[in-house]
Every structure is written in structure tokens, then in C-alpha cells.
Amino acid sequence: MMASVSYETVGRVAVVTVDNPPVNALSRVIRSGLSDAFGRFQTDESADIAVIIGAGRMLIGGADISEFGKPPQSPSLPDVILQIEQSAKPVVAAIHGMALGGGLEVALGAHYRIAAPGTRLGLPEVKLGIMPGAGGTQRMPRLVGADTALKMITSGTPVTEAEALQSGLIDQICEGVDIREAAIDYAQSLLSDNAPARPISGLPRATDSEGVIQQWRAKLQKSLRGEVAPLVAVDAVEASVQKSFAEGLKEERRLFLHLMDTPQRAGLIHAFFSERAVAKLPEISDIAPRDIARVGVIGGGTMGAGIATSAVLNGLAVTLVERDSEATDKARATIAGNLDAAVKRGKLKAEQRDAILTDALKTVTDYGALSGADLIIEAVFESMDVKKEVFAKLDEILPRGAILATNTSYLDVNEIATTTARPEDVIGLHFFSPAQVMKLLEVVVADKTAPDVVATAFALAKTLGKTAVRAGVCDGFIGNRILSHYRTAADHMVLDGASPYQIDKALTDFGFAMGPYQVSDLAGLDIGYATRQRKAADAHPRDRYPTFADALYHKGWLGQKTGHGYYLYEKGDRKGRPDPEVEQIIAQARKEAGTSPRTFSDDEIVRRYMAAMVNEGARVVDEGIAQRPLDVDVVFLYGYGFPRWRGGPMKYADMRGLDSILADIRTFAETDDHFWSPAPLLEKLVAEGRNFDSLNQR
Ligand code: 3H9
């Protein structure tokens, strides 16, 4: 459909409608359409007031992100908004659905603002590595004060229409949902009151700025972990309280263009488009998903209870099966606790929680109660034998067409499927813990999985508010397979002289939510131990074994849950402090391995960790376990605490240069060519002068 801006008059009201599905983004056609419409309004003697409105779902979702990084085309958005604001006749913005980024800035260029119930208004630019660049940082503080403006601009989180009314961002909430009718009525009432044009640029500077700017700056410096845009946005807001409106706009432009040029902007835009691209799979583009209303969950441990919580929170009926009534009671209590947490966070009302616990959730000990389920998710103990037993049982009870999913983190889904007479209905759904919170879902497609089962898994993820990524079958799928590789690189560095504390610090400084040894302590050292045991049979004589990790495990130091792992945890403390005893155990392990410890710079730590991650990522793409490099990126952004502003490991590699990553791997191979062998795909891309993004068909 063609983008357009239409102009019509209703009585003495000019109605300017932005129409550019799906989000009415402010592409060049829309900007020039708005400019033409307001040029016409100025000379239109039949109209005394104008209303800007959006066709379809919302007013405007922002600037057109697909134009970023391309040469700018006039008219620029700041100029169009100035033109609207400078209208001598009043202008009303009628907001429904959403007004985001440049969309809200257009509304701030108008003289009056009304919003429909259910509207969200926000300046989410920092989430894309930029900041409002069309007057938002100058008009917002003048309208609502510096504190509220900084909150909205630096968090990027939208507010409701009620919050907007309270802060003075909008003038009125309209009754009913027909925004066009309400806007015309409102405009007519303004006309009868002789309401004047009322530009925000004419308002005095914010008066609440004393100390507020410094407070925000200090708070953000503590919390940002390397992200730059919110701090630059604070500078722009500071300009709004120190400079004239015209000078402030100039400063905003300068800072906006600076952010547009940063790698963080490139990383965050890559993340934005990639998280949408993961669901676009040719194999399911024309395939209708099966209906899912009733879900069965087998196993009520942390994972099963988390999956059940996620399902009931999103409107699905769940029957959870456990071994005996003690276990069902425990599962029910865990789910109730999860729901309580949702009530506390304001995500759920207390009555809704009660209704879920009585109507939507059934906890039983009898598999027979699953017979009417559309989808079963098995979340029992991670053992092939146990899982096979469960699947054989499910195959007997459930009618053909019901989907049988396993929530395994690494087991062979093809092998599990062989225990049933309908491998086409079998799929892996790898949830991440806590499943009611984490957004990632790896959809593990086995050799015989039917396309409509894959489509259903993606539809289910949408229902659960999760981001699904397609993965092929291998040990660990996309995420855990790559994790196992870079975790080994970290263990090698410990054996060679780096402390786990230095490694964690170097990686959190790089932007990771946690370093590998903090992750171990959170997950439990028993998990890593079990993985090493499982893989022991496939060990190669040249593999280097992290004996220090086994030593901690045998001491019963399992991490946060025992108050002691790599770190020591005082009662109730989750941060932990370094432990000299652990360092002694590591020193002993080095001695036994015959390595003489050396020092590592933080830079080398990051380079080795990232080279291992990218190298295995390249193998995972080459083998078709991940469809594209962007799928690897999304897995790491949503499941492994990778800094979003770096775009994901593969995007990071592209931005650093694949030749630089390959050169590192070759250097590391000089002392250990067993672990460090370059992935063929990486070598090929470097030889051809290409990057990972050239493989990203979106
Ligand atoms: C800005 O405004 C800068 C200014 O301050 C200064 C300028 C000088 N542009 O997300 P969905 C596409 S920065 C282009 O699935 P939903 C999206 O890729 C901008 N395309 O829908 C997808 O395409 P496809 C500030 C866009 O209902 C399709 O639309 N604004 C844009 O789940 C549907 O999107 C933002 O940061 C765009 N601005 O969510 C808001 N937005 O179908 C960014 C979307 O081919 N957008 N598309 O995959 C969003 O957060 C969500 O899209 C929104 C709707 C909440 C609006």
C-alpha cells in the first residue's frame, strides 16, 4: 500500500491523516506530505484549526528506521515539526494506539493533544542507540518538567494516557474510541472558545532542573554498563534548560547526528530488525499453526512450574502432571509463588491470580488427565532414558495431532522422537530459566517434525510473549553449544593464570550482564559438573580439563544456593565476594596440570572469549543449526545476557572485522591448535571479503 498524507475539511476543521501501514512511520513521503498539508492549511480560508491523526492502528510509530544510515532526504523531520508548530492557526494532535519517537515529537509540535483510552506515548529512541532528534529533548522538558522528561527520554519506556494527562503531556483523554470523531469535536470546542495557537517552544524553560540533571546523570553512569545514548540524551535535556529554544534545537541536532554515527546505533538497529526476522521462516510462511488452548506440562520442578506459569499467565489452560501428591502440591505452590510475584509487579490482579489457580491450572498425578491436551511440554529430569519413557507413555495416551514437545537443553530430539509412532508431532521447546520471565525460546526442529508443528511453536511463543528462534538438533542446540565452547576458553584462561574474578570483571565491563563464573554460581556448579560427566566419554586426549571446577563441586560449593561457589555469599547477599581459598584450589589445579601461570590483560580476556563464541557461532551457522547469523545474535541477546547495544556476537564480529577475529584465532592456535581451529565459514568469508551480515536474509 502507498504511503500518503490526506487533507480534508469537516466544517471549519482541517483533518490531516497520516497513512503509512503498518506503523505510519515518518518516511520521506510522509514528511513531505505533512509539509504540503500544513502549507495548504495556512492558506486554506475554509479551515480555522487543524487536526493531525493517524490511519489504522496508531498515530505514528516514529521516524522510518529503514532510512537510518542512508543519506538524509528533505524535508527533515525537525523542519516539518517547526512548520506545524509555527502555524498561526491552532493545531491538535489526536493520538490513538501509539505515538512513539518522532510520532510523539509531531504531537509535541501541535498546540493541543488529546489521546484515546489505551494509548501509549513514548520516546523510545535510546533503545535504538539514538535520542529524540526532532525537538523532543527541547519541547518535552518545557511541557512536563525536566524530571519527567528525563525519565521518559532516558528509559525509552512509554507512558499510559492517564500518566500523560497527569504530567501535562496531553490535555484531554477522549471518551470512546473513535479518535477522529472525538478530535473533530475537540477542535470545534477549541474554536468556540477562541483557543489560540500555543507553541511549546514559547513556554519558559523547565524550572525543576536544579540538581535533577546531575542526579539523572549520576544514576545512569552507575546503571548503564557501557550504553551511551541515555547519557547523551541527558546532555540534550540540559541544553533545554540552559539555552534558548533555537540554540537547544541546534545542540539536539548535533548530539543526535553524533549518536547516529555510533556502532551502538548500528548494533541496536540490528537487534531491532533481527528480533523480528527470526520468525520469518520460509518453511512456515504459508503454513497455518494448529490450535492450542489446552497445554499439558510433565514435571513440576523449577522449569516445569515456570513453563506452566508462563502458559496460564497468557490465557492457556494447563494440566501439570507430577509423580505423587506431594510433588503436585509443591508444583502448585511454586506456580502460586510465581503468580504472586506477577501480582506484586502489577502484571496481574489478585482476582486473576485466584481465578487461574482455581480454573486454569490443574495439577494431577494421572497421565490420563492429559488426553484432551493440544500440546504437551515435557520438563522432567534431563536424562534420555527418563525422557524416552515419558514419550512412549504420551504416545499411547494422546490422539494423533497433539504436539509432543520436550524441554531439553541438549538431548537428541530425533532420538526422543523415535520412541513414538508419530515423530512428525515431536519438537523441542527449549525454555530458559526462569521460564515465566526469560524471553527466549529455542524451537528445536527434528528431522521429521511437521512444518505445521514448527508454525505452532512460533505461534505459541507469540502467545507467551516470547521470541522464538529456530534451531537444529545437536548437543546444546544454538545457545548451549556455543556457551560450552566459550566457557571452555574461559577455563583455559583460568588454567593459564587469569582469575575467575578478573575474567568476570573484564566481561561485565565489556557489557555482559554476568561473567561466566557468576553464571556458574547462579546456575549451580552441579550443572557444569553433570555436563562434564556426560561429555567425558567423548573427551579427546588433548582436551584440557578444568579440575578446579570439579574440586569446588566435590567440596559441595555449588554456588549461590550453598552460599559458596567461585564467590562467597554472605547471608542474603547475591553479589558475592572473591574467595582466596578458591584461588588456592585453582593454583593447585595449575600445578597439577603443569602450567606456569601468566598474566592476562582484560583486552586479551575479551578477545579470547569473543573469538571462541564467534568461531563456534560460525560453525553453528555453517551446519545449519542456526538458519542465519542473526539467529545466533537473537539467542545471545535474549538468553545469555549479551549486551544489546553490541547487536549480538555475530554483529560484533562484523563490526570489529572478521579478519581481526580470524587473526586472533590463528594467533591463539600457535600455542593450542587443538582448541583453536578456525571455523571453515569464517575463513571462507574472510577470503571472499564478506561479513556475516551478507548471509542474513531477512
Ligand atoms: C525516531 O523516531 C527518531 C526521531 O526522534 C528523530 C528523527 C529525526 N520504521 O514491531 P512490529 C516495522 S526513532 C520502520 O512487528 P508491533 C517493523 O520492522 C523511531 N519500520 O509491530 C515490522 O516490519 P515487518 C522511534 C518500522 O505491533 C512492522 O513495522 N520509534 C518501524 O508488534 C511491524 O512492526 C520506535 O523506536 C519504524 N519506526 O509493534 C518504535 N516500526 O513486518 C519502533 C516498526 O517487515 N517500533 N516497523 O517485520 C516499535 O517499537 C514497534 O514496531 C511498535 C509496533 C510498538 C510501533
PDB file of C-alpha atoms and ligand atoms in Angstrom, residues 21-23 25-26 57-58 60-68 76-78 98 100-103 105 122-125 127-128 130-136 253 256 260 272-273 276-277 280 462, ligand 1:
ATOM      1  CA  PRO A  21       0.916   0.999   7.308  1.00  0.00           C
ATOM      2  CA  PRO A  22       1.775  -0.763   9.486  1.00  0.00           C
ATOM      3  CA  VAL A  23       3.003   1.927  11.930  1.00  0.00           C
ATOM      4  CA  ALA A  25       6.429   5.672  10.074  1.00  0.00           C
ATOM      5  CA  LEU A  26       7.630   9.135   9.058  1.00  0.00           C
ATOM      6  CA  ARG A  57      -3.669   1.223  14.455  1.00  0.00           C
ATOM      7  CA  MET A  58      -1.908   4.323  15.730  1.00  0.00           C
ATOM      8  CA  ILE A  60       2.721   7.438  14.316  1.00  0.00           C
ATOM      9  CA  GLY A  61       5.303   4.822  15.416  1.00  0.00           C
ATOM     10  CA  GLY A  62       8.294   7.105  14.811  1.00  0.00           C
ATOM     11  CA  ALA A  63      10.865   8.021  12.205  1.00  0.00           C
ATOM     12  CA  ASP A  64      11.339   5.433   9.454  1.00  0.00           C
ATOM     13  CA  ILE A  65      14.105   3.270  10.871  1.00  0.00           C
ATOM     14  CA  SER A  66      14.850   1.712   7.492  1.00  0.00           C
ATOM     15  CA  GLU A  67      16.113   5.145   6.334  1.00  0.00           C
ATOM     16  CA  PHE A  68      18.781   5.262   9.083  1.00  0.00           C
ATOM     17  CA  SER A  76      13.821  16.887   7.614  1.00  0.00           C
ATOM     18  CA  LEU A  77      11.519  15.951  10.459  1.00  0.00           C
ATOM     19  CA  PRO A  78      12.632  18.804  12.746  1.00  0.00           C
ATOM     20  CA  MET A  98       0.696   4.809  19.944  1.00  0.00           C
ATOM     21  CA  LEU A 100       6.354   6.944  19.625  1.00  0.00           C
ATOM     22  CA  GLY A 101       9.627   8.744  18.943  1.00  0.00           C
ATOM     23  CA  GLY A 102       9.221  11.131  16.021  1.00  0.00           C
ATOM     24  CA  GLY A 103       5.481  10.391  16.278  1.00  0.00           C
ATOM     25  CA  GLU A 105       7.549  14.728  18.569  1.00  0.00           C
ATOM     26  CA  GLY A 122       6.882   7.400  24.456  1.00  0.00           C
ATOM     27  CA  LEU A 123      10.308   8.436  23.243  1.00  0.00           C
ATOM     28  CA  PRO A 124      11.979   5.012  22.760  1.00  0.00           C
ATOM     29  CA  GLU A 125      14.906   6.315  20.701  1.00  0.00           C
ATOM     30  CA  LYS A 127      16.556   1.700  22.655  1.00  0.00           C
ATOM     31  CA  LEU A 128      17.861   2.190  19.129  1.00  0.00           C
ATOM     32  CA  ILE A 130      19.917   7.358  19.449  1.00  0.00           C
ATOM     33  CA  MET A 131      17.834  10.036  21.178  1.00  0.00           C
ATOM     34  CA  PRO A 132      14.878  12.162  20.154  1.00  0.00           C
ATOM     35  CA  GLY A 133      16.115  14.269  17.263  1.00  0.00           C
ATOM     36  CA  ALA A 134      13.107  16.304  16.229  1.00  0.00           C
ATOM     37  CA  GLY A 135      12.679  18.629  19.183  1.00  0.00           C
ATOM     38  CA  GLY A 136      11.666  16.030  21.786  1.00  0.00           C
ATOM     39  CA  ARG A 253      20.680  18.026  16.272  1.00  0.00           C
ATOM     40  CA  PHE A 256      21.528  13.239  17.542  1.00  0.00           C
ATOM     41  CA  MET A 260      23.520   8.178  14.529  1.00  0.00           C
ATOM     42  CA  PHE A 272      15.527  -4.470  16.321  1.00  0.00           C
ATOM     43  CA  PHE A 273      15.295  -5.927  12.832  1.00  0.00           C
ATOM     44  CA  ARG A 276      11.574  -9.515  14.007  1.00  0.00           C
ATOM     45  CA  ALA A 277      13.380 -11.542  11.323  1.00  0.00           C
ATOM     46  CA  LYS A 280      10.256 -15.108   9.211  1.00  0.00           C
ATOM     47  CA  LYS A 462       3.917 -15.210  20.409  1.00  0.00           C
TER      48      LYS A 462
HETATM   49  C1  3H9 B   1      12.792   8.230  15.848  1.00  0.00           C
HETATM   50  O1  3H9 B   1      11.621   8.437  15.814  1.00  0.00           O
HETATM   51  C2  3H9 B   1      13.839   9.315  15.709  1.00  0.00           C
HETATM   52  C3  3H9 B   1      13.298  10.711  15.875  1.00  0.00           C
HETATM   53  O2  3H9 B   1      13.320  11.103  17.228  1.00  0.00           O
HETATM   54  C4  3H9 B   1      14.143  11.727  15.188  1.00  0.00           C
HETATM   55  C5  3H9 B   1      14.193  11.698  13.705  1.00  0.00           C
HETATM   56  C6  3H9 B   1      14.920  12.869  13.122  1.00  0.00           C
HETATM   57  N1  3H9 B   1      10.306   2.430  10.993  1.00  0.00           N
HETATM   58  O3  3H9 B   1       7.146  -4.297  15.677  1.00  0.00           O
HETATM   59  P1  3H9 B   1       6.132  -4.779  14.723  1.00  0.00           P
HETATM   60  C7  3H9 B   1       8.139  -2.215  11.038  1.00  0.00           C
HETATM   61  S1  3H9 B   1      13.392   6.679  16.007  1.00  0.00           S
HETATM   62  C8  3H9 B   1      10.291   1.497  10.043  1.00  0.00           C
HETATM   63  O4  3H9 B   1       6.173  -6.202  14.332  1.00  0.00           O
HETATM   64  P2  3H9 B   1       4.060  -4.369  16.656  1.00  0.00           P
HETATM   65  C9  3H9 B   1       8.727  -3.466  11.658  1.00  0.00           C
HETATM   66  O5  3H9 B   1      10.055  -3.648  11.260  1.00  0.00           O
HETATM   67  C10 3H9 B   1      11.973   5.624  15.994  1.00  0.00           C
HETATM   68  N2  3H9 B   1       9.687   0.296  10.187  1.00  0.00           N
HETATM   69  O6  3H9 B   1       4.658  -4.399  15.206  1.00  0.00           O
HETATM   70  C11 3H9 B   1       7.789  -4.516  11.125  1.00  0.00           C
HETATM   71  O7  3H9 B   1       8.153  -4.786   9.799  1.00  0.00           O
HETATM   72  P3  3H9 B   1       7.988  -6.262   9.218  1.00  0.00           P
HETATM   73  C12 3H9 B   1      11.282   5.614  17.270  1.00  0.00           C
HETATM   74  C13 3H9 B   1       9.104   0.055  11.367  1.00  0.00           C
HETATM   75  O8  3H9 B   1       2.642  -4.087  16.500  1.00  0.00           O
HETATM   76  C14 3H9 B   1       6.446  -3.799  11.079  1.00  0.00           C
HETATM   77  O9  3H9 B   1       6.743  -2.396  11.065  1.00  0.00           O
HETATM   78  N3  3H9 B   1      10.250   4.602  17.233  1.00  0.00           N
HETATM   79  C15 3H9 B   1       9.095   0.991  12.398  1.00  0.00           C
HETATM   80  O10 3H9 B   1       4.499  -5.553  17.413  1.00  0.00           O
HETATM   81  C16 3H9 B   1       5.555  -4.108  12.259  1.00  0.00           C
HETATM   82  O11 3H9 B   1       6.281  -3.857  13.445  1.00  0.00           O
HETATM   83  C17 3H9 B   1      10.478   3.360  17.667  1.00  0.00           C
HETATM   84  O12 3H9 B   1      11.537   3.035  18.134  1.00  0.00           O
HETATM   85  C18 3H9 B   1       9.733   2.231  12.180  1.00  0.00           C
HETATM   86  N4  3H9 B   1       9.758   3.199  13.125  1.00  0.00           N
HETATM   87  O13 3H9 B   1       4.769  -3.120  17.360  1.00  0.00           O
HETATM   88  C19 3H9 B   1       9.338   2.397  17.559  1.00  0.00           C
HETATM   89  N5  3H9 B   1       8.435   0.461  13.469  1.00  0.00           N
HETATM   90  O14 3H9 B   1       6.552  -6.550   9.295  1.00  0.00           O
HETATM   91  C20 3H9 B   1       9.779   1.149  16.843  1.00  0.00           C
HETATM   92  C21 3H9 B   1       8.033  -0.752  13.084  1.00  0.00           C
HETATM   93  O15 3H9 B   1       8.548  -6.178   7.840  1.00  0.00           O
HETATM   94  N6  3H9 B   1       8.670   0.248  16.610  1.00  0.00           N
HETATM   95  N7  3H9 B   1       8.431  -1.018  11.823  1.00  0.00           N
HETATM   96  O16 3H9 B   1       8.812  -7.132  10.139  1.00  0.00           O
HETATM   97  C22 3H9 B   1       8.142  -0.499  17.591  1.00  0.00           C
HETATM   98  O17 3H9 B   1       8.551  -0.469  18.746  1.00  0.00           O
HETATM   99  C23 3H9 B   1       7.018  -1.414  17.219  1.00  0.00           C
HETATM  100  O18 3H9 B   1       7.085  -1.634  15.847  1.00  0.00           O
HETATM  101  C24 3H9 B   1       5.600  -0.889  17.540  1.00  0.00           C
HETATM  102  C25 3H9 B   1       4.541  -1.825  16.943  1.00  0.00           C
HETATM  103  C26 3H9 B   1       5.476  -0.840  19.064  1.00  0.00           C
HETATM  104  C27 3H9 B   1       5.389   0.501  16.961  1.00  0.00           C
END
